[in-house]
Coordinates of C-alpha atoms in Angstrom, one line a residue:
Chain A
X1 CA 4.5 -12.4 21.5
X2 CA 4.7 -10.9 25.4
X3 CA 9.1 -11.5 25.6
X4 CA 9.6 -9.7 22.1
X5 CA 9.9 -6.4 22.2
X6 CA 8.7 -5.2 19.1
X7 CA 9.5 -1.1 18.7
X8 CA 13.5 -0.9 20.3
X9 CA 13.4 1.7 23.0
X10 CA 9.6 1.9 22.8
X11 CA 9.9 4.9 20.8
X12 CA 9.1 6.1 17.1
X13 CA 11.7 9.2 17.5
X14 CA 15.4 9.4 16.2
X15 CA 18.3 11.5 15.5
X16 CA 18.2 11.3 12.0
X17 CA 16.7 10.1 8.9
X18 CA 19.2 7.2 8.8
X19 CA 18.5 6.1 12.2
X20 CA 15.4 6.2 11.1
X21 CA 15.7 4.2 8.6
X22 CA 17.4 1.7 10.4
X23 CA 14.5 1.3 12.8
X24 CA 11.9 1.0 10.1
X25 CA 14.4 -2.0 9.2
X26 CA 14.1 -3.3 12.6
X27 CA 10.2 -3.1 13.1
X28 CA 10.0 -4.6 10.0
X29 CA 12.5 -7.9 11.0
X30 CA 10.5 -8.2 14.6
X31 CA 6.8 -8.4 13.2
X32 CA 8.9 -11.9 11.4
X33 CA 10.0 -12.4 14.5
X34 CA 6.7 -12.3 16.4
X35 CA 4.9 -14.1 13.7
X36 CA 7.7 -17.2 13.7
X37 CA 9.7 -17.2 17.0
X38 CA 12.2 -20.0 16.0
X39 CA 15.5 -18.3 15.5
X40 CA 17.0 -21.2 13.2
X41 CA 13.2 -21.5 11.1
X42 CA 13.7 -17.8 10.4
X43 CA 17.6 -17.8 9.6
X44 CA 16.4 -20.6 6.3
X45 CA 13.6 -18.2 5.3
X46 CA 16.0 -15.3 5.4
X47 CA 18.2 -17.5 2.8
X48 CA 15.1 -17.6 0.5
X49 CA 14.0 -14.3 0.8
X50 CA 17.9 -12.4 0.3
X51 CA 17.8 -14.7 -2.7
X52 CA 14.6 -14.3 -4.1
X53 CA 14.2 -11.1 -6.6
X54 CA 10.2 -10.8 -5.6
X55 CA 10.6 -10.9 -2.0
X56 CA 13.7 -8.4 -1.6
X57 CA 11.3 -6.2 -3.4
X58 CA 8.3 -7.0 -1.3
X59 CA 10.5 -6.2 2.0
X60 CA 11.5 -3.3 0.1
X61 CA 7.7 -2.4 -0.4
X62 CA 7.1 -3.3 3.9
X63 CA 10.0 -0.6 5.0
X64 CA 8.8 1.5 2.8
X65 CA 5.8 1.6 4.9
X66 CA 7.2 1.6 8.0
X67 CA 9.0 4.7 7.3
X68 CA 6.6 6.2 5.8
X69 CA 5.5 6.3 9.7
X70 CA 8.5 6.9 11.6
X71 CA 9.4 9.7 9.2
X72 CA 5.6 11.5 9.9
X73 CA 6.3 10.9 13.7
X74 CA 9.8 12.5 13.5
X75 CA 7.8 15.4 11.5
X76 CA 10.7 14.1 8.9
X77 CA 13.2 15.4 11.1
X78 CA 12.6 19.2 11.1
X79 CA 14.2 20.7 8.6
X80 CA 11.6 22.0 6.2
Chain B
X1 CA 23.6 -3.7 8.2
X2 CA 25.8 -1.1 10.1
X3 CA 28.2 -0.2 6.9
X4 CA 25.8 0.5 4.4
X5 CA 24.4 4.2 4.4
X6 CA 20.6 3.5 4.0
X7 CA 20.0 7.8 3.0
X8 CA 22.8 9.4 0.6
X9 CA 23.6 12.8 2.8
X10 CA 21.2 11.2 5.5
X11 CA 18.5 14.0 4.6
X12 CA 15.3 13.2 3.1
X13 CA 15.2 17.2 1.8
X14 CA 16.1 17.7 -2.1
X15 CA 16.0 20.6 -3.9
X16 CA 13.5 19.4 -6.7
X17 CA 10.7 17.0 -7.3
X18 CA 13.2 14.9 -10.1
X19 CA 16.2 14.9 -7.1
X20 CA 13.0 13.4 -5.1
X21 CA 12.1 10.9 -7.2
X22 CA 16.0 9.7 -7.5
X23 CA 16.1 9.8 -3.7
X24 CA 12.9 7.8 -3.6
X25 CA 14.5 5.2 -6.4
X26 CA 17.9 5.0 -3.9
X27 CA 16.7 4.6 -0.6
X28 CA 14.6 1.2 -2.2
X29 CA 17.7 0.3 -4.1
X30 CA 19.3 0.8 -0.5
X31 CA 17.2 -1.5 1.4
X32 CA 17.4 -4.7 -1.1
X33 CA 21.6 -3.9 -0.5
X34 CA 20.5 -4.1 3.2
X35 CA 18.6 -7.3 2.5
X36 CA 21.3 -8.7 0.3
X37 CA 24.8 -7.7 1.0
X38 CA 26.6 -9.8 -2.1
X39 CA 27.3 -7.2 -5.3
X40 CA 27.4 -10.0 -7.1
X41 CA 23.7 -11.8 -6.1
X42 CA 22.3 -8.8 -6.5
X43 CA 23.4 -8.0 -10.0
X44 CA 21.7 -11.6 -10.9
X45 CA 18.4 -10.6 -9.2
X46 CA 19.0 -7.4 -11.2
X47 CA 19.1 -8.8 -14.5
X48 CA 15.9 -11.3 -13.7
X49 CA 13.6 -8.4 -12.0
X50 CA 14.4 -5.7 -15.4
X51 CA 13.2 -8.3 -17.3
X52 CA 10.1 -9.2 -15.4
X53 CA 7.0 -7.6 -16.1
X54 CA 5.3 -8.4 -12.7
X55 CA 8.7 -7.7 -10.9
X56 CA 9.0 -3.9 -12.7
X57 CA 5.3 -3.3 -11.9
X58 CA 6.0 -4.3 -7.9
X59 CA 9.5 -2.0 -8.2
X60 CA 6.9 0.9 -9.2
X61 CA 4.7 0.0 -5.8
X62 CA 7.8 0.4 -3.4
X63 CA 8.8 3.8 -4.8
X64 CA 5.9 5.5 -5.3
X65 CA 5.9 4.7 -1.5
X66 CA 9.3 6.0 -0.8
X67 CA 8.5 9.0 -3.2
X68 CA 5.1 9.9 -1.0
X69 CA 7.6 10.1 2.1
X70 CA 10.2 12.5 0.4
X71 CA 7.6 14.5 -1.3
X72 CA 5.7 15.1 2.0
X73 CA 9.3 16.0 3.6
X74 CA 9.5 18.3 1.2
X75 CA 6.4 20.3 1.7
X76 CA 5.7 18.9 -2.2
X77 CA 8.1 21.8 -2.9
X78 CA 6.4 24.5 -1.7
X79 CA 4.4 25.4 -4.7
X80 CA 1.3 25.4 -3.8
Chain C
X1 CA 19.4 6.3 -14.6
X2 CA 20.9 10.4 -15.0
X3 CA 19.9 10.9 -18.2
X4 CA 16.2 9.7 -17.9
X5 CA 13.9 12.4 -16.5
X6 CA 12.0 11.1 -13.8
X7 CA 9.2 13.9 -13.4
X8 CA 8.1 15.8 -16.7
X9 CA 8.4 19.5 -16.4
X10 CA 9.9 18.7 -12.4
X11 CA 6.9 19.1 -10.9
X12 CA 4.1 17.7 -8.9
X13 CA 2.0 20.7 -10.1
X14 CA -0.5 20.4 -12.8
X15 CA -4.0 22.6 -13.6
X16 CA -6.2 19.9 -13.5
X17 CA -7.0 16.6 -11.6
X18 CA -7.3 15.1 -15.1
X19 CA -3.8 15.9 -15.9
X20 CA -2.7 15.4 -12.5
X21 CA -3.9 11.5 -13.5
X22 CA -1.5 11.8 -16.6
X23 CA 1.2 12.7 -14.9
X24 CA 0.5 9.8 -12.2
X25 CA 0.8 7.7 -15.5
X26 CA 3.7 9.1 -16.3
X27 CA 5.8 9.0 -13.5
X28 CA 4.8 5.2 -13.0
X29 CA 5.9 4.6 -16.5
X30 CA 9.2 6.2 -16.1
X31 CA 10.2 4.2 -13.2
X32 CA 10.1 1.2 -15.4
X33 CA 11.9 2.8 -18.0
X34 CA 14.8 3.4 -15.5
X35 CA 14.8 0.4 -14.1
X36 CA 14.3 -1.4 -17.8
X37 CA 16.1 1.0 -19.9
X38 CA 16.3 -0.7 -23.3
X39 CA 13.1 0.2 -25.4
X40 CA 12.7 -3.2 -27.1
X41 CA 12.6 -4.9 -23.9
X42 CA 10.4 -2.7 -22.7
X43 CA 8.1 -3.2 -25.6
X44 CA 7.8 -6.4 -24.7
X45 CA 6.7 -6.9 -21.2
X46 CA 4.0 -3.9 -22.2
X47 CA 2.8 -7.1 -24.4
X48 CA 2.6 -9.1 -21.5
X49 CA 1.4 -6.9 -18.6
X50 CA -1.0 -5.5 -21.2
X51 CA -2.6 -9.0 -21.4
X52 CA -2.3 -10.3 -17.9
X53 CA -5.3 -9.0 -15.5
X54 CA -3.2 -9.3 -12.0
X55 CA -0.5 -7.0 -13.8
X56 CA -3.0 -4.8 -14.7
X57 CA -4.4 -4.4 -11.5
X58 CA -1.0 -4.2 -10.0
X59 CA -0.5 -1.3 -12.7
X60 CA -3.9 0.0 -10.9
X61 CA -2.4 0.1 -7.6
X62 CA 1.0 2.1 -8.3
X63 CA -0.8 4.8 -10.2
X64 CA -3.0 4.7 -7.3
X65 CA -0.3 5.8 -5.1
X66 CA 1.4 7.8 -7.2
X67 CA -1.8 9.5 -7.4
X68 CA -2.2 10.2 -3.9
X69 CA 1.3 12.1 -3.4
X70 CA 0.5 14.1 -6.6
X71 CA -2.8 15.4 -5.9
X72 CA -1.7 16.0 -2.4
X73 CA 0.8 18.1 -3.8
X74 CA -2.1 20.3 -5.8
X75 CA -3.7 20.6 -2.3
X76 CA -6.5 18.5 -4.0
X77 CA -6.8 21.3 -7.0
X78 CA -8.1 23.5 -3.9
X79 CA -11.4 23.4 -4.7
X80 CA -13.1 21.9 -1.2
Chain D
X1 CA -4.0 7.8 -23.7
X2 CA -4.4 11.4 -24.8
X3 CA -8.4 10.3 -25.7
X4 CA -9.1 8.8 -22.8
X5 CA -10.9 10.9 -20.1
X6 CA -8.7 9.6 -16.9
X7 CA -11.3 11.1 -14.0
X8 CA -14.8 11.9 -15.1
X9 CA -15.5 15.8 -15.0
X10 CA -12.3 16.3 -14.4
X11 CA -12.7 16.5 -10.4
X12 CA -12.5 15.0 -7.2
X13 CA -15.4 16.4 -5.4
X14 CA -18.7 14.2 -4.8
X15 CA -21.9 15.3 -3.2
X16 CA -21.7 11.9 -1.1
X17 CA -19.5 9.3 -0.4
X18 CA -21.3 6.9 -1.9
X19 CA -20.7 9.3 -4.8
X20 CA -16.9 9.3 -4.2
X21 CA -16.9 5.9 -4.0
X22 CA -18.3 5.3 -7.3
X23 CA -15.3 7.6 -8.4
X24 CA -13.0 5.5 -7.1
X25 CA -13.7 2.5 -9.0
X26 CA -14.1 4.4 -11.9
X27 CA -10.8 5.6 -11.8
X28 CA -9.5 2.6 -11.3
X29 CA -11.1 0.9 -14.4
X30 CA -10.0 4.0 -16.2
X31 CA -6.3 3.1 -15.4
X32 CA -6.9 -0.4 -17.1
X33 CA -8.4 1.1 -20.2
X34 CA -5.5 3.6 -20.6
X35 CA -3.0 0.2 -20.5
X36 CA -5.6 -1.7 -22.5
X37 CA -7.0 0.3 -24.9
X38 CA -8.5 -2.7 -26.6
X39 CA -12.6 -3.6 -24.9
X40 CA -13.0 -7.0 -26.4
X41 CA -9.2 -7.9 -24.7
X42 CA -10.6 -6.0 -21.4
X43 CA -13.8 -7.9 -21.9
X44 CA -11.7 -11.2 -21.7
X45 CA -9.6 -10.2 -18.6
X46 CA -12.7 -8.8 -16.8
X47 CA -14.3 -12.6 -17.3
X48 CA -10.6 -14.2 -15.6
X49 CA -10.6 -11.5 -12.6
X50 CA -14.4 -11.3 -12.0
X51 CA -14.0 -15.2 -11.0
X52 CA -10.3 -15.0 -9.4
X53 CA -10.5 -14.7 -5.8
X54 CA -7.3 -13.1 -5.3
X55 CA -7.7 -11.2 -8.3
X56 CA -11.1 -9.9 -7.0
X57 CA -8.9 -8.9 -3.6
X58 CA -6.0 -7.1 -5.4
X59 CA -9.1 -5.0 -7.5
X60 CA -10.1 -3.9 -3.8
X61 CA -7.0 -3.0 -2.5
X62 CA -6.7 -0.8 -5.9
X63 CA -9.9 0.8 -5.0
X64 CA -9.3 1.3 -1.2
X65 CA -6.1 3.2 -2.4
X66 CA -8.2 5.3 -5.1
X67 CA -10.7 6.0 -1.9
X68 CA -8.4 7.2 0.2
X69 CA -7.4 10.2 -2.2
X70 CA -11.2 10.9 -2.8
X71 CA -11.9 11.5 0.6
X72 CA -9.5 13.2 1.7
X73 CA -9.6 15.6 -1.3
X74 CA -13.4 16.2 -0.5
X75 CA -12.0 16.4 3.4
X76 CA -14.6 13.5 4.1
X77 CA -17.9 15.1 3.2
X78 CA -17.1 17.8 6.1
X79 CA -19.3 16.0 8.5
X80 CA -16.9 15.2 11.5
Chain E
X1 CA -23.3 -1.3 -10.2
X2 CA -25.8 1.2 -9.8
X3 CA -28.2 -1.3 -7.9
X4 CA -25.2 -1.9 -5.5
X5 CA -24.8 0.4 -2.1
X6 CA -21.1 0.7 -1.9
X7 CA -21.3 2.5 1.6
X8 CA -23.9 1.3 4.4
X9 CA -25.8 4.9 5.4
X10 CA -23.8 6.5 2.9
X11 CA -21.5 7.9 5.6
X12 CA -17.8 7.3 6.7
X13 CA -18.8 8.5 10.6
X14 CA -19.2 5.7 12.9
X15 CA -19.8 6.2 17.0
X16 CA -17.1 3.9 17.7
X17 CA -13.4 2.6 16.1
X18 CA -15.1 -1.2 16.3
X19 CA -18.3 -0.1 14.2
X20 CA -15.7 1.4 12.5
X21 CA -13.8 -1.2 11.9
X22 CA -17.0 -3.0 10.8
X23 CA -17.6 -0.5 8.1
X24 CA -13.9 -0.9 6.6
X25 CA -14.8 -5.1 6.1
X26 CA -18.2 -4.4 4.4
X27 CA -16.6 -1.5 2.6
X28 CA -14.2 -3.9 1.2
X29 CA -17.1 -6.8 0.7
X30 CA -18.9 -4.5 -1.2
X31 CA -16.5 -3.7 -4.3
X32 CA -15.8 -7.6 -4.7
X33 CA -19.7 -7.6 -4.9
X34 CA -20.2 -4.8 -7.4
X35 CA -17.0 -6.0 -9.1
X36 CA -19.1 -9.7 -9.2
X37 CA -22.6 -9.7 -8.6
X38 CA -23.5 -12.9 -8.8
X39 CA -23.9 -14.6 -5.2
X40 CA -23.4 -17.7 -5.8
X41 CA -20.3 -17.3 -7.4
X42 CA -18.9 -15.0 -4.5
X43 CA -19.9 -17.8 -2.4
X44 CA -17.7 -20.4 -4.2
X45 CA -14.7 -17.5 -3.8
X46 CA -15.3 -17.2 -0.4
X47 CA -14.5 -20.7 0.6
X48 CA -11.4 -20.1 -1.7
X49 CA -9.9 -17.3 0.2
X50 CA -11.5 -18.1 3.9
X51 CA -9.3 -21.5 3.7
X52 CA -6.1 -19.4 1.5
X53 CA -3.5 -18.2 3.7
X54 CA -1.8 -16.0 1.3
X55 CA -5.6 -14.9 0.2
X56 CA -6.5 -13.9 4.1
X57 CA -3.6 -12.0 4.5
X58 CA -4.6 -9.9 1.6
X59 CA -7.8 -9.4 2.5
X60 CA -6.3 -8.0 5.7
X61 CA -4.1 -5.8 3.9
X62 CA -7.4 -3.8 1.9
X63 CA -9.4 -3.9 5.3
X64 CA -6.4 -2.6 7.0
X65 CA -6.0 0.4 4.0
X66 CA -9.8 1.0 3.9
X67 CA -10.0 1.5 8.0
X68 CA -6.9 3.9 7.3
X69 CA -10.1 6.0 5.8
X70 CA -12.5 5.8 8.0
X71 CA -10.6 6.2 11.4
X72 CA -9.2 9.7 9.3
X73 CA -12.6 10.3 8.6
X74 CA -13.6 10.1 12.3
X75 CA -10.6 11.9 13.3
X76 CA -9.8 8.9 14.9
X77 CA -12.9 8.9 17.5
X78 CA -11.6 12.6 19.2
X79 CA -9.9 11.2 22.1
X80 CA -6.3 12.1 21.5
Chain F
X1 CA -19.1 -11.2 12.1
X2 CA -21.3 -9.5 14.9
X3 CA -19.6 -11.9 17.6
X4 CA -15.8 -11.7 16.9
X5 CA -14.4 -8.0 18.8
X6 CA -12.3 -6.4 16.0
X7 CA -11.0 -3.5 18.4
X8 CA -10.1 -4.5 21.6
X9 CA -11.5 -2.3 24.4
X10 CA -12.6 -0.7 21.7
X11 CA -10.5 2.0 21.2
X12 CA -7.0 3.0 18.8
X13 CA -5.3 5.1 21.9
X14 CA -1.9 3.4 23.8
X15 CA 0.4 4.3 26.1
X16 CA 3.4 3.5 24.2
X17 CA 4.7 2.8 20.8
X18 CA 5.1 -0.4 21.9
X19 CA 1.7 -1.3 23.0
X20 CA 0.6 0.2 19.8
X21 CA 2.5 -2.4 17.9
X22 CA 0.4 -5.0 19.8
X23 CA -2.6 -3.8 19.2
X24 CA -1.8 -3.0 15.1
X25 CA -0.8 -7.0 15.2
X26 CA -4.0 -7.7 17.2
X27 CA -6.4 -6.0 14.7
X28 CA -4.5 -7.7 11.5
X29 CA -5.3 -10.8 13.3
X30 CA -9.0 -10.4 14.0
X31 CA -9.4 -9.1 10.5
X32 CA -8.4 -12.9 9.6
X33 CA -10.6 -14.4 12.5
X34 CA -13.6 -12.3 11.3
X35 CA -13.1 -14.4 7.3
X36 CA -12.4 -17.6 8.7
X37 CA -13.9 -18.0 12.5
X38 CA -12.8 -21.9 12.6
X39 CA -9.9 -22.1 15.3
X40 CA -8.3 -25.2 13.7
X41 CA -7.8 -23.6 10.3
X42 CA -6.9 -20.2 11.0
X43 CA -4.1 -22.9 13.3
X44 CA -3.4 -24.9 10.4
X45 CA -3.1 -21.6 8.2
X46 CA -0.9 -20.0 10.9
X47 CA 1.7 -23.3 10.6
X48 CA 1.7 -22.3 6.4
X49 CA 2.2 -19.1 6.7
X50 CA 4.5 -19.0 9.4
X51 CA 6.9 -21.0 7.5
X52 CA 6.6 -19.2 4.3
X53 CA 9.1 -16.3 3.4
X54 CA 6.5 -14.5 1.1
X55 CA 3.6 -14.8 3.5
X56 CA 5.5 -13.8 6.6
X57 CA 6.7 -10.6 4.6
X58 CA 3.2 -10.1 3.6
X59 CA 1.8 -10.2 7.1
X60 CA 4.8 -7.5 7.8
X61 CA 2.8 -5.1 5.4
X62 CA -0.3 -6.0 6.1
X63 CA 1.4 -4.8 10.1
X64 CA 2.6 -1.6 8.9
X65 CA -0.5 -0.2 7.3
X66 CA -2.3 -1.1 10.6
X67 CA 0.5 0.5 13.0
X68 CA 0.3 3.9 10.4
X69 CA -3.3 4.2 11.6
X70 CA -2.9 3.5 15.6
X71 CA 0.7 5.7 15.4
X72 CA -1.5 8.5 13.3
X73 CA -4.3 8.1 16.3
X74 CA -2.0 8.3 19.1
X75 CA -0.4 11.3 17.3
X76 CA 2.9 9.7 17.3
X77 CA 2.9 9.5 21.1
X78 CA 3.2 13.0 20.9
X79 CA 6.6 13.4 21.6
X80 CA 7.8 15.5 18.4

């Protein structure tokens, strides 16, 4: 787990809420990829998982979270 | 990843609690595009998770937890 | 999805936690309904999830957390 | 639904948090008995998830989420 | 489920995030023991879900949403 | 229970993100050590779920809800 990095620039802050949203993605994919380090393992379960209607909505349900955190830590960028 | 907009307007601000809520339902709908890139995939998983009662129920989880996020960026609207 | 109102009333406001529960209900329900818009379908998987005790619970779970958002939204009906 | 009482007196504020706890699987059993209005078919499905260990795990995740609202709406029985 | 202490001390305030952390497992223990009363029985579902991946994972999903509680509750032990 | 540490060092604080992220991953994982203490089954659980799509998404949930609680504790890393 030490050689992945696991939040990209070690931060929770970002421009906007899209980059936002793309890191939520991110943190998401890299808890996958600290749980099963094998690059071509993963790439087969990613085959399942885009083509399986319960999991897209169960990764749906994981960013969801994740935002949910990078959004409070961005004080959802500002503008209220 | 990079050519799909993952927040229409990239703002998580709307002007009611209903534009909210059809924010909340786009940005999940966004991530499964994410996920799944292929219009035509998708529209199969479409057709197997609106006619899956487990499925519909799990769709519910993941944006009541998008909708928490937007409503909270919106100060609930104010009305309090 | 534009012509289905998502939020009765479009608002997270309500007099009581009772009806704050109702409209937790409601808003579950109504993200089915857009994502499942034909009534006789519909109709249906209320048979089945009606009958099944891990959809019920599921059920449980996304009122729960449509629940939070909306009595956060009521400041807790204000009362502590 | 409309004679179904959704949250016991109508509030979310215990003396205790045993108290609020109690509230929270209440409400949670109130959700199944707005979806099944029926107590001999709840009867049944209480036998399957009383002695479903998964089942059992899901009805504590429900209650955990129900919790969470309870105490914060009664801003943890003040005590901190 | 009157007979049944839901919370140990009837308290969410613990002296430290571990005994903290302690509470959030019995806290979840103790609704799959007022949900099923019987020992014996929870014994036999223990050795289901102790040797259940899928079953462990849950578990730490409704300890990791009941701690969310208590660390708010302890204003996450001061130190920040 | 009383042997297995379910905080290490006892404490939610970080200096980065990035070490919060470890610790959120560490805690899921005691949580699973603290059901099932035998080493060679949590190993032989780790190989299933490792290689399973559902359970490694799953885990990625069960992740987030613990990384909302250390990012909430840390106050974001107060940099907002």
């Amino acid at each position: 787990m030490d050689t992945i990095t696991l939040i990209p620039n070690n931060s929770l802050l970002t421009s906007t809420p899209e980059e936002g949203r793309q890191l939520a993605i991110k943190m998401a994919r890299l808890i996958i990829k600290a749980t099963q380090p094998d690059e071509q393992k993963r790439s087969q379960l990613r085959d399942l998982y885009a083509n399986d209607a319960m999991m897209l909505i169960a990764i749906g349900q994981t960013v969801a979270t994740e935002f949910a955190t990078v959004a409070a830590a961005n004080n959802y960028w500002q503008s209220r």
